[in-house]
Tab-separated table of C-alpha atoms and ligand atoms in Angstrom:
chain	number	residue	atom	x	y	z
A	1174	MET	CA	-29.710	9.799	-7.318
A	1175	LEU	CA	-28.599	6.353	-5.225
A	1176	PRO	CA	-30.043	3.240	-5.634
A	1177	ALA	CA	-32.492	2.172	-2.870
A	1178	LEU	CA	-30.333	-1.179	-2.767
A	1179	ARG	CA	-27.450	-0.045	-2.197
A	1180	LEU	CA	-28.337	2.084	1.140
A	1181	ALA	CA	-30.391	-0.888	2.267
A	1182	THR	CA	-26.728	-2.908	3.095
A	1183	PRO	CA	-25.831	-2.503	6.686
A	1184	ALA	CA	-22.380	-2.116	6.128
A	1185	LEU	CA	-23.320	0.846	3.725
A	1186	ARG	CA	-25.539	2.245	6.407
A	1187	ARG	CA	-22.549	2.266	9.055
A	1188	HIS	CA	-20.381	3.820	6.557
A	1189	HIS	CA	-22.804	6.486	5.942
A	1190	ALA	CA	-22.388	7.366	9.596
A	1191	LEU	CA	-18.780	7.574	8.820
A	1192	GLY	CA	-18.628	11.080	7.071
A	1193	GLY	CA	-15.057	11.573	5.314
A	1194	LEU	CA	-15.092	8.463	3.408
A	1195	ARG	CA	-19.074	8.387	2.574
A	1196	LEU	CA	-19.508	10.380	-0.801
A	1197	LEU	CA	-16.354	8.258	-2.171
A	1198	HIS	CA	-18.335	4.839	-0.720
A	1199	LEU	CA	-21.322	6.265	-2.582
A	1200	SER	CA	-20.048	7.020	-5.744
A	1201	ALA	CA	-18.113	3.704	-5.713
A	1202	ALA	CA	-21.477	1.629	-5.006
A	1203	ARG	CA	-22.973	3.869	-7.644
A	1204	SER	CA	-20.862	3.034	-10.700
A	1205	ALA	CA	-20.325	-0.264	-9.846
A	1206	GLY	CA	-22.403	-1.395	-12.660
A	1207	GLY	CA	-26.199	-2.098	-14.179
A	1208	GLY	CA	-29.195	-3.053	-12.330
A	1209	ALA	CA	-27.359	-6.214	-11.040
A	1210	HIS	CA	-25.867	-6.161	-7.450
A	1211	ALA	CA	-23.628	-3.119	-7.379
A	1212	THR	CA	-22.074	-4.692	-4.208
A	1213	PHE	CA	-21.496	-7.838	-2.341
A	1214	GLN	CA	-22.517	-8.323	0.829
A	1215	ALA	CA	-20.792	-10.125	3.993
A	1216	ALA	CA	-24.092	-11.716	5.235
A	1217	THR	CA	-24.364	-13.596	2.552
A	1218	LEU	CA	-20.666	-15.158	2.812
A	1219	GLN	CA	-19.813	-18.855	1.971
A	1220	LYS	CA	-17.195	-20.693	3.564
A	1221	SER	CA	-15.917	-24.165	2.630
A	1222	LEU	CA	-12.580	-24.748	4.536
A	1223	THR	CA	-9.652	-26.826	3.896
A	1224	THR	CA	-9.301	-30.214	5.517
A	1225	SER	CA	-5.465	-30.304	5.273
A	1226	PRO	CA	-4.345	-26.943	6.908
A	1227	LYS	CA	-0.431	-26.411	6.291
A	1228	PRO	CA	2.101	-26.303	9.084
A	1229	LEU	CA	3.260	-22.726	10.226
A	1230	LYS	CA	6.787	-21.689	9.328
A	1231	PRO	CA	8.766	-20.310	12.027
A	1232	LYS	CA	8.394	-16.564	11.721
A	1233	GLU	CA	11.639	-15.939	11.746
A	1234	ASP	CA	12.163	-17.524	8.502
A	1235	LEU	CA	9.338	-15.829	6.540
A	1236	VAL	CA	10.510	-14.136	3.432
A	1237	PHE	CA	8.264	-11.535	2.777
A	1238	GLY	CA	5.320	-13.137	0.143
A	1239	HIS	CA	6.568	-16.281	0.104
A	1240	THR	CA	4.329	-17.947	1.940
A	1241	PHE	CA	0.511	-18.007	2.102
A	1242	SER	CA	-2.510	-18.777	4.411
A	1243	ASP	CA	-4.726	-21.892	4.362
A	1244	HIS	CA	-7.982	-19.853	2.479
A	1245	MET	CA	-8.365	-17.061	0.282
A	1246	LEU	CA	-11.647	-14.775	-0.207
A	1247	ALA	CA	-13.055	-15.019	-3.632
A	1248	VAL	CA	-15.991	-12.906	-5.273
A	1249	GLU	CA	-16.969	-12.743	-8.671
A	1250	TRP	CA	-18.436	-10.399	-10.794
A	1251	THR	CA	-20.360	-9.804	-13.992
A	1252	THR	CA	-22.062	-6.683	-16.208
A	1253	ARG	CA	-25.146	-9.337	-16.363
A	1254	ASP	CA	-25.477	-10.088	-12.604
A	1255	GLY	CA	-23.035	-7.681	-10.575
A	1256	TRP	CA	-21.098	-9.246	-7.728
A	1257	GLY	CA	-21.678	-12.763	-6.651
A	1258	ARG	CA	-21.945	-14.285	-3.270
A	1259	PRO	CA	-18.533	-13.905	-1.531
A	1260	GLN	CA	-16.525	-17.328	-0.723
A	1261	ILE	CA	-13.814	-18.345	1.877
A	1262	LYS	CA	-12.299	-21.213	0.482
A	1263	PRO	CA	-8.796	-23.107	0.529
A	1264	TYR	CA	-5.841	-21.146	-0.918
A	1265	GLY	CA	-5.168	-22.341	-4.196
A	1266	PRO	CA	-4.537	-21.962	-7.939
A	1267	LEU	CA	-6.909	-20.311	-10.216
A	1268	GLN	CA	-8.552	-21.842	-13.277
A	1269	LEU	CA	-7.837	-18.846	-15.886
A	1270	ASP	CA	-8.428	-19.536	-19.870
A	1271	PRO	CA	-5.257	-18.046	-21.644
A	1272	SER	CA	-6.845	-15.277	-23.424
A	1273	CYS	CA	-8.127	-13.823	-20.350
A	1274	SER	CA	-7.662	-10.066	-20.461
A	1275	VAL	CA	-5.721	-10.041	-17.207
A	1276	PHE	CA	-2.785	-11.720	-18.912
A	1277	HIS	CA	-2.983	-9.624	-21.842
A	1278	TYR	CA	-3.506	-5.737	-21.022
A	1279	ALA	CA	-2.645	-5.332	-17.459
A	1280	PHE	CA	-6.152	-5.221	-16.132
A	1281	GLU	CA	-5.649	-5.547	-12.740
A	1282	CYS	CA	-5.164	-3.546	-9.419
A	1283	PHE	CA	-4.639	-4.644	-6.111
A	1284	GLU	CA	-3.727	-3.320	-2.413
A	1285	GLY	CA	-1.554	-4.221	0.535
A	1286	LEU	CA	-2.606	-4.242	4.237
A	1287	LYS	CA	-1.746	-6.133	7.333
A	1288	ALA	CA	-3.308	-7.768	10.089
A	1289	TYR	CA	-1.271	-7.166	13.492
A	1290	ARG	CA	-1.814	-9.124	16.760
A	1291	ASP	CA	-1.853	-6.961	19.823
A	1292	ALA	CA	-0.321	-8.148	23.232
A	1293	ALA	CA	-3.474	-9.465	24.574
A	1294	GLY	CA	-3.495	-11.546	21.449
A	1295	LYS	CA	-6.193	-9.669	19.254
A	1296	ILE	CA	-6.445	-9.400	15.878
A	1297	ARG	CA	-6.145	-5.870	14.222
A	1298	LEU	CA	-6.265	-3.799	11.027
A	1299	PHE	CA	-4.755	-0.608	10.168
A	1300	ARG	CA	-6.940	2.007	8.517
A	1301	PRO	CA	-8.520	-0.711	6.199
A	1302	GLU	CA	-11.237	1.742	4.967
A	1303	MET	CA	-8.487	3.582	3.203
A	1304	ASN	CA	-7.127	0.370	1.318
A	1305	MET	CA	-10.772	-0.224	0.305
A	1306	ALA	CA	-11.279	3.096	-1.046
A	1307	ARG	CA	-8.111	3.436	-2.832
A	1308	MET	CA	-8.949	0.143	-4.377
A	1309	ASN	CA	-12.072	1.524	-5.685
A	1310	ASP	CA	-10.265	4.302	-6.882
A	1311	SER	CA	-7.999	2.212	-9.199
A	1312	ALA	CA	-10.738	0.120	-10.236
A	1313	SER	CA	-12.766	2.869	-11.394
A	1314	ARG	CA	-9.333	3.678	-13.405
A	1315	LEU	CA	-9.353	0.861	-15.145
A	1316	TYR	CA	-13.115	0.370	-15.701
A	1317	LEU	CA	-13.727	-2.442	-13.261
A	1318	PRO	CA	-16.504	-3.202	-10.983
A	1319	GLN	CA	-16.312	-1.168	-7.624
A	1320	PHE	CA	-17.697	-2.771	-4.439
A	1321	ASP	CA	-18.783	-1.361	-1.143
A	1322	GLY	CA	-15.496	-0.836	0.993
A	1323	ALA	CA	-17.389	-1.478	4.766
A	1324	GLU	CA	-18.549	-4.986	3.154
A	1325	ALA	CA	-15.264	-5.569	1.851
A	1326	ILE	CA	-13.615	-5.383	4.984
A	1327	GLU	CA	-16.356	-7.375	6.819
A	1328	CYS	CA	-15.428	-10.347	4.532
A	1329	ILE	CA	-11.810	-9.962	5.224
A	1330	LYS	CA	-12.214	-9.996	8.902
A	1331	GLU	CA	-14.266	-13.130	8.576
A	1332	LEU	CA	-10.811	-14.579	6.611
A	1333	LEU	CA	-8.643	-13.408	9.306
A	1334	ARG	CA	-10.807	-15.303	11.728
A	1335	VAL	CA	-10.675	-18.308	9.964
A	1336	ASP	CA	-6.858	-17.961	9.363
A	1337	GLN	CA	-6.350	-16.593	12.907
A	1338	ARG	CA	-3.621	-18.738	13.295
A	1339	TRP	CA	-1.593	-17.432	10.432
A	1340	VAL	CA	-1.528	-13.961	12.415
A	1341	PRO	CA	2.111	-13.937	13.875
A	1342	ASP	CA	2.994	-12.204	17.001
A	1343	GLY	CA	5.603	-9.913	17.966
A	1344	ARG	CA	6.383	-6.323	16.449
A	1345	GLY	CA	7.496	-6.576	13.080
A	1346	TYR	CA	5.664	-9.466	12.198
A	1347	SER	CA	1.948	-9.300	10.494
A	1348	LEU	CA	-0.291	-10.938	8.081
A	1349	TYR	CA	0.072	-9.364	4.841
A	1350	LEU	CA	-3.159	-9.193	2.894
A	1351	ARG	CA	-3.289	-8.551	-0.554
A	1352	PRO	CA	-6.921	-7.659	-2.488
A	1353	THR	CA	-6.706	-7.909	-5.880
A	1354	LEU	CA	-9.119	-7.406	-8.643
A	1355	ILE	CA	-8.490	-8.984	-11.982
A	1356	ALA	CA	-10.450	-8.748	-15.513
A	1357	THR	CA	-11.338	-12.571	-15.823
A	1358	GLU	CA	-13.053	-12.128	-19.641
A	1359	ASN	CA	-11.924	-14.686	-22.417
A	1360	THR	CA	-11.067	-12.230	-25.320
A	1361	LEU	CA	-8.227	-10.130	-26.673
A	1362	GLY	CA	-10.513	-7.315	-27.495
A	1363	VAL	CA	-9.271	-4.367	-25.820
A	1364	HIS	CA	-12.552	-2.880	-24.164
A	1365	ARG	CA	-14.114	-3.152	-21.086
A	1366	ALA	CA	-14.113	-5.921	-18.891
A	1367	HIS	CA	-17.748	-7.858	-18.638
A	1368	SER	CA	-16.602	-10.367	-15.922
A	1369	ALA	CA	-13.959	-10.156	-12.910
A	1370	LEU	CA	-12.830	-11.705	-10.164
A	1371	LEU	CA	-11.918	-9.760	-6.424
A	1372	TYR	CA	-9.740	-12.182	-4.361
A	1373	VAL	CA	-7.952	-11.781	-0.961
A	1374	ILE	CA	-4.838	-13.593	-0.317
A	1375	ALA	CA	-3.010	-13.314	3.044
A	1376	SER	CA	0.631	-13.929	3.780
A	1377	PRO	CA	2.522	-14.028	6.919
A	1378	CYS	CA	5.408	-11.755	7.102
A	1379	GLY	CA	8.333	-10.023	8.937
A	1380	PRO	CA	10.411	-7.056	7.620
A	1381	TYR	CA	9.945	-6.015	3.481
A	1382	PHE	CA	13.803	-6.129	3.297
A	1383	PRO	CA	15.973	-8.923	3.987
A	1384	THR	CA	18.365	-6.951	5.916
A	1385	GLY	CA	15.375	-5.841	8.540
A	1386	PHE	CA	15.215	-2.163	9.732
A	1387	LYS	CA	18.281	-1.108	8.062
A	1388	ALA	CA	18.643	2.508	5.984
A	1389	ILE	CA	19.144	1.778	2.642
A	1390	SER	CA	21.085	3.548	-0.508
A	1391	LEU	CA	19.429	5.108	-3.439
A	1392	TYR	CA	20.275	5.529	-7.191
A	1393	CYS	CA	18.164	8.331	-8.621
A	1394	ASP	CA	17.482	7.237	-11.996
A	1395	GLU	CA	17.463	9.833	-14.621
A	1396	THR	CA	16.238	7.509	-17.270
A	1397	ASN	CA	13.175	5.925	-16.493
A	1398	VAL	CA	10.048	7.367	-14.943
A	1399	ARG	CA	7.497	5.897	-12.893
A	1400	ALA	CA	4.642	8.045	-13.547
A	1401	TRP	CA	3.689	11.082	-15.704
A	1402	PRO	CA	0.948	13.775	-15.347
A	1403	GLY	CA	-2.307	12.241	-16.593
A	1404	GLY	CA	-1.100	8.548	-16.151
A	1405	VAL	CA	-1.653	6.378	-13.354
A	1406	GLY	CA	0.736	6.678	-10.938
A	1407	ASN	CA	-1.684	7.393	-8.194
A	1408	ARG	CA	-3.515	4.010	-8.914
A	1409	LYS	CA	-2.409	0.782	-7.418
A	1410	VAL	CA	-2.318	-0.899	-10.666
A	1411	GLY	CA	0.133	-3.781	-11.610
A	1412	ALA	CA	0.947	-1.889	-14.785
A	1413	ASN	CA	2.717	0.342	-12.658
A	1414	TYR	CA	5.400	-2.432	-11.020
A	1415	ALA	CA	6.271	-4.557	-14.194
A	1416	PRO	CA	8.190	-1.404	-15.871
A	1417	SER	CA	9.902	-0.917	-12.532
A	1418	ILE	CA	11.682	-4.101	-12.190
A	1419	LYS	CA	14.476	-3.979	-14.745
A	1420	PRO	CA	15.343	-0.016	-13.722
A	1421	GLN	CA	15.752	-1.556	-10.110
A	1422	ALA	CA	17.830	-4.657	-11.169
A	1423	GLU	CA	20.074	-2.226	-12.778
A	1424	ALA	CA	20.240	-0.037	-9.729
A	1425	GLU	CA	21.103	-3.253	-7.583
A	1426	ARG	CA	24.013	-4.597	-10.144
A	1427	LYS	CA	25.509	-0.743	-9.470
A	1428	GLY	CA	25.294	-1.471	-5.488
A	1429	TYR	CA	22.105	0.587	-4.424
A	1430	GLN	CA	18.979	-0.978	-2.789
A	1431	GLN	CA	16.001	1.092	-4.351
A	1432	ILE	CA	15.299	3.414	-7.128
A	1433	LEU	CA	14.648	6.919	-6.320
A	1434	TRP	CA	12.137	7.865	-9.069
A	1435	THR	CA	11.777	11.318	-10.346
A	1436	ILE	CA	10.647	13.562	-13.263
A	1437	GLY	CA	11.463	16.707	-15.178
A	1438	GLU	CA	14.567	18.616	-15.806
A	1439	ASP	CA	15.543	19.354	-12.750
A	1440	HIS	CA	14.799	15.970	-11.246
A	1441	GLU	CA	11.574	16.271	-9.179
A	1442	LEU	CA	10.954	13.666	-6.455
A	1443	MET	CA	8.198	11.333	-7.101
A	1444	GLU	CA	8.628	8.087	-5.263
A	1445	VAL	CA	11.417	5.619	-4.094
A	1446	GLY	CA	10.918	1.941	-4.957
A	1447	THR	CA	7.844	0.829	-3.979
A	1448	MET	CA	7.371	3.770	-1.094
A	1449	ASN	CA	6.647	6.945	-1.002
A	1450	LEU	CA	9.066	9.192	0.010
A	1451	PHE	CA	10.110	11.880	2.648
A	1452	VAL	CA	12.773	14.367	3.156
A	1453	TYR	CA	13.471	16.077	6.311
A	1454	TRP	CA	15.977	19.442	6.172
A	1455	ARG	CA	16.471	22.851	6.916
A	1456	ASN	CA	14.754	24.445	3.865
A	1457	GLU	CA	16.517	27.451	2.162
A	1458	ALA	CA	14.179	29.700	4.818
A	1459	GLY	CA	15.931	28.007	7.469
A	1460	GLU	CA	13.277	26.426	8.663
A	1461	ARG	CA	13.158	22.411	9.673
A	1462	GLU	CA	10.629	20.747	7.399
A	1463	LEU	CA	9.280	17.497	6.625
A	1464	VAL	CA	8.309	17.345	3.001
A	1465	THR	CA	6.879	14.941	0.870
A	1466	PRO	CA	5.908	15.241	-2.745
A	1467	PRO	CA	1.948	16.526	-3.231
A	1468	LEU	CA	-0.844	13.894	-4.359
A	1469	ASP	CA	-0.607	15.769	-8.036
A	1470	GLY	CA	-1.929	12.617	-9.693
A	1471	THR	CA	1.753	11.150	-9.820
A	1472	ILE	CA	2.128	9.747	-6.469
A	1473	LEU	CA	0.283	6.912	-5.050
A	1474	PRO	CA	-1.866	8.257	-2.041
A	1475	GLY	CA	-0.341	6.078	0.680
A	1476	VAL	CA	-2.097	4.952	3.994
A	1477	THR	CA	1.498	5.170	5.663
A	1478	ARG	CA	2.200	8.449	4.049
A	1479	ASP	CA	-1.047	10.173	5.049
A	1480	SER	CA	-0.776	8.709	8.538
A	1481	ILE	CA	2.825	10.160	8.893
A	1482	LEU	CA	1.504	13.949	7.497
A	1483	GLU	CA	-1.370	13.449	10.201
A	1484	LEU	CA	1.206	12.270	13.351
A	1485	ALA	CA	3.661	14.994	12.147
A	1486	ARG	CA	1.596	17.691	12.047
A	1487	SER	CA	-0.300	16.618	15.222
A	1488	TRP	CA	3.257	16.861	17.005
A	1489	ASP	CA	3.753	20.430	15.569
A	1490	GLU	CA	7.157	20.570	15.744
A	1491	VAL	CA	8.656	20.995	12.012
A	1492	LYS	CA	6.923	22.352	9.201
A	1493	VAL	CA	4.939	19.895	7.428
A	1494	SER	CA	4.854	20.457	3.576
A	1495	GLU	CA	3.131	18.102	0.675
A	1496	ARG	CA	4.854	20.409	-2.122
A	1497	LYS	CA	7.350	19.919	-5.021
A	1498	VAL	CA	11.004	19.630	-4.140
A	1499	SER	CA	13.352	18.515	-6.798
A	1500	MET	CA	16.583	16.305	-6.151
A	1501	LYS	CA	18.998	19.233	-7.092
A	1502	GLN	CA	17.474	21.133	-4.153
A	1503	VAL	CA	18.298	17.697	-2.058
A	1504	ALA	CA	21.563	17.779	-3.218
A	1505	LYS	CA	22.436	21.418	-2.698
A	1506	ALA	CA	20.690	21.205	0.846
A	1507	SER	CA	23.016	17.998	1.067
A	1508	ASP	CA	26.180	20.136	0.128
A	1509	GLU	CA	25.185	22.791	2.283
A	1510	GLY	CA	24.507	20.760	5.728
A	1511	ARG	CA	20.669	21.192	5.628
A	1512	LEU	CA	20.077	17.481	4.914
A	1513	LEU	CA	18.622	16.029	8.117
A	1514	GLU	CA	17.290	12.691	7.164
A	1515	ILE	CA	15.261	11.091	4.141
A	1516	PHE	CA	13.211	7.791	4.425
A	1517	GLY	CA	10.439	5.916	2.298
A	1518	ALA	CA	7.044	5.208	3.770
A	1519	GLY	CA	4.584	2.228	2.523
A	1520	THR	CA	2.960	-0.691	4.347
A	1521	ALA	CA	5.065	-3.401	3.419
A	1522	CYS	CA	7.973	-1.761	4.572
A	1523	VAL	CA	6.825	0.404	6.980
A	1524	VAL	CA	9.519	3.450	7.551
A	1525	THR	CA	12.790	2.763	5.482
A	1526	PRO	CA	15.501	5.343	6.263
A	1527	VAL	CA	18.127	6.435	3.757
A	1528	ARG	CA	21.624	6.668	4.249
A	1529	ARG	CA	22.825	7.389	0.714
A	1530	VAL	CA	21.763	8.874	-2.714
A	1531	PHE	CA	23.548	8.370	-5.819
A	1532	TYR	CA	22.631	11.534	-8.370
A	1533	GLN	CA	24.474	12.617	-11.230
A	1534	GLY	CA	27.878	10.636	-11.044
A	1535	ARG	CA	28.293	11.037	-7.002
A	1536	ASP	CA	26.971	9.858	-3.672
A	1537	TYR	CA	25.047	11.846	-1.493
A	1538	ASP	CA	25.682	10.597	2.313
A	1539	VAL	CA	22.111	11.268	4.443
A	1540	PRO	CA	22.582	11.880	7.960
A	1541	LEU	CA	20.873	9.041	10.165
A	1542	ASP	CA	21.455	9.676	14.183
A	1543	PRO	CA	24.456	12.206	15.064
A	1544	ALA	CA	24.308	11.253	18.194
A	1545	ASN	CA	24.400	7.662	17.680
A	1546	PRO	CA	26.907	6.433	14.571
A	1547	GLU	CA	25.789	2.761	15.399
A	1548	SER	CA	21.771	3.971	14.198
A	1549	GLN	CA	20.190	2.958	11.186
A	1550	ALA	CA	17.402	5.597	11.283
A	1551	GLY	CA	17.424	9.368	12.093
A	1552	PRO	CA	15.695	10.465	15.056
A	1553	LEU	CA	12.636	11.480	12.801
A	1554	ALA	CA	11.982	8.246	11.350
A	1555	ALA	CA	12.484	6.432	14.260
A	1556	ARG	CA	10.032	8.394	15.984
A	1557	VAL	CA	7.431	8.196	13.241
A	1558	TYR	CA	8.139	4.192	13.086
A	1559	GLU	CA	7.929	3.612	16.591
A	1560	THR	CA	4.332	5.291	16.955
A	1561	LEU	CA	3.232	3.760	13.512
A	1562	GLN	CA	4.439	0.310	15.360
A	1563	ALA	CA	2.665	1.016	18.388
A	1564	ILE	CA	-0.872	2.246	17.168
A	1565	GLN	CA	-0.541	-1.260	14.734
A	1566	TYR	CA	-0.129	-3.410	17.380
A	1567	GLY	CA	-2.603	-1.889	19.544
A	1568	ASP	CA	-0.110	-0.029	22.038
A	1569	LYS	CA	-1.203	3.083	21.683
A	1570	PRO	CA	-4.915	3.607	21.300
A	1571	SER	CA	-6.100	5.311	18.283
A	1572	LYS	CA	-8.985	5.484	15.932
A	1573	TRP	CA	-6.997	3.916	13.220
A	1574	SER	CA	-6.455	0.488	14.947
A	1575	VAL	CA	-9.762	-1.637	13.883
A	1576	VAL	CA	-9.872	-4.462	16.229
A	1577	VAL	CA	-11.283	-8.060	14.689
A	1578	ASP	CA	-13.475	-8.943	17.265
B	139	LIG	C1	2.716	-2.220	-0.281
B	139	LIG	O1	3.176	-1.314	0.528
B	139	LIG	O2	1.741	-2.795	0.522
B	139	LIG	C2	3.046	-2.518	-1.486
B	139	LIG	O3	2.558	-1.886	-2.033
B	139	LIG	C3	4.810	-2.649	-1.894
B	139	LIG	C4	4.235	-3.961	-2.698
B	139	LIG	C5	4.016	-3.737	-4.105
B	139	LIG	C6	5.432	-4.857	-2.191
């Protein structure tokens, strides 16, 4: 049975009405620990604001993840007391003991979502409930505390109200939000964390890649594997990212921009760099098909991935599949002229078209737009990108776009 305390929070009641995510959130709240506060509440948020706001950078000079807004959101948790009061305070260093478990055992998970400024100047979030649900899922795998996602969204909205001048305007620009949950216990013992900190920082950004919206090249890494059955590839944990840096650097040294992650003898496709992967081709049966690897536990359940699948299915023009596809099959399709497009998709990069893949000693060219030799994206990737942006920036009405009023 769900303790009455949790249903009593207004945000949880609101969420109750949302149907789809209800079960996830209720179970998240249920396992948050002890008789202590099983979630924090936006209504108890405290604010202490900076007295020295920083100057804004011209948006054209922004480099992804280099600039941070004036404030951050922080909430502490202990097994004894549960969640404390959320706080908005000046952005600044954390004071942590060197023995803190986050530094030793990768006791950390995070999220990435963006706030956009629409044509009327209002700030919008894109499907934030999915990020909160995924964060609870990641937290659960690390035995870190969970929380009511709707309460977290209310706190994030307040952070956005406080730091609203940091949300840049213009397509391609946004305020990237980085919710992060770390274990803060000062002990080297390998056991569950008894204290944790959830914080959210905000970073104004333009395109993720310095090259902007340009098609990229991929290096299919046959040695290193990003995730495996029974692992944590489907959780947004920091431990999935640090081991990718060296293979990525080696791919760059060979002249490619991102890694194509695969697994198994036939090199089943997994992800590309930090993105989910889509292949658009004429399959062996001659059908036009947009295909992405299934959520089998090794693939990150991306919000952009999910949105692209829903959009493409609603257009009802090509077959849309979540199924396993190998690089061997893609290479064959390329040789037979059946490969139409490849693109990556993620919050930070939105949609990133691919123009070339290195696999087993040779390059495979991936078509972009055959009608336009100058193009940087195939027609499907361009359509998906345009539609997502139209929704994110409020130009196309959608239930996915949440206004911060
Ligand atoms: C995102 O798309 O939000 C990501 O998580 C990529 C990030 C690691 C830069």
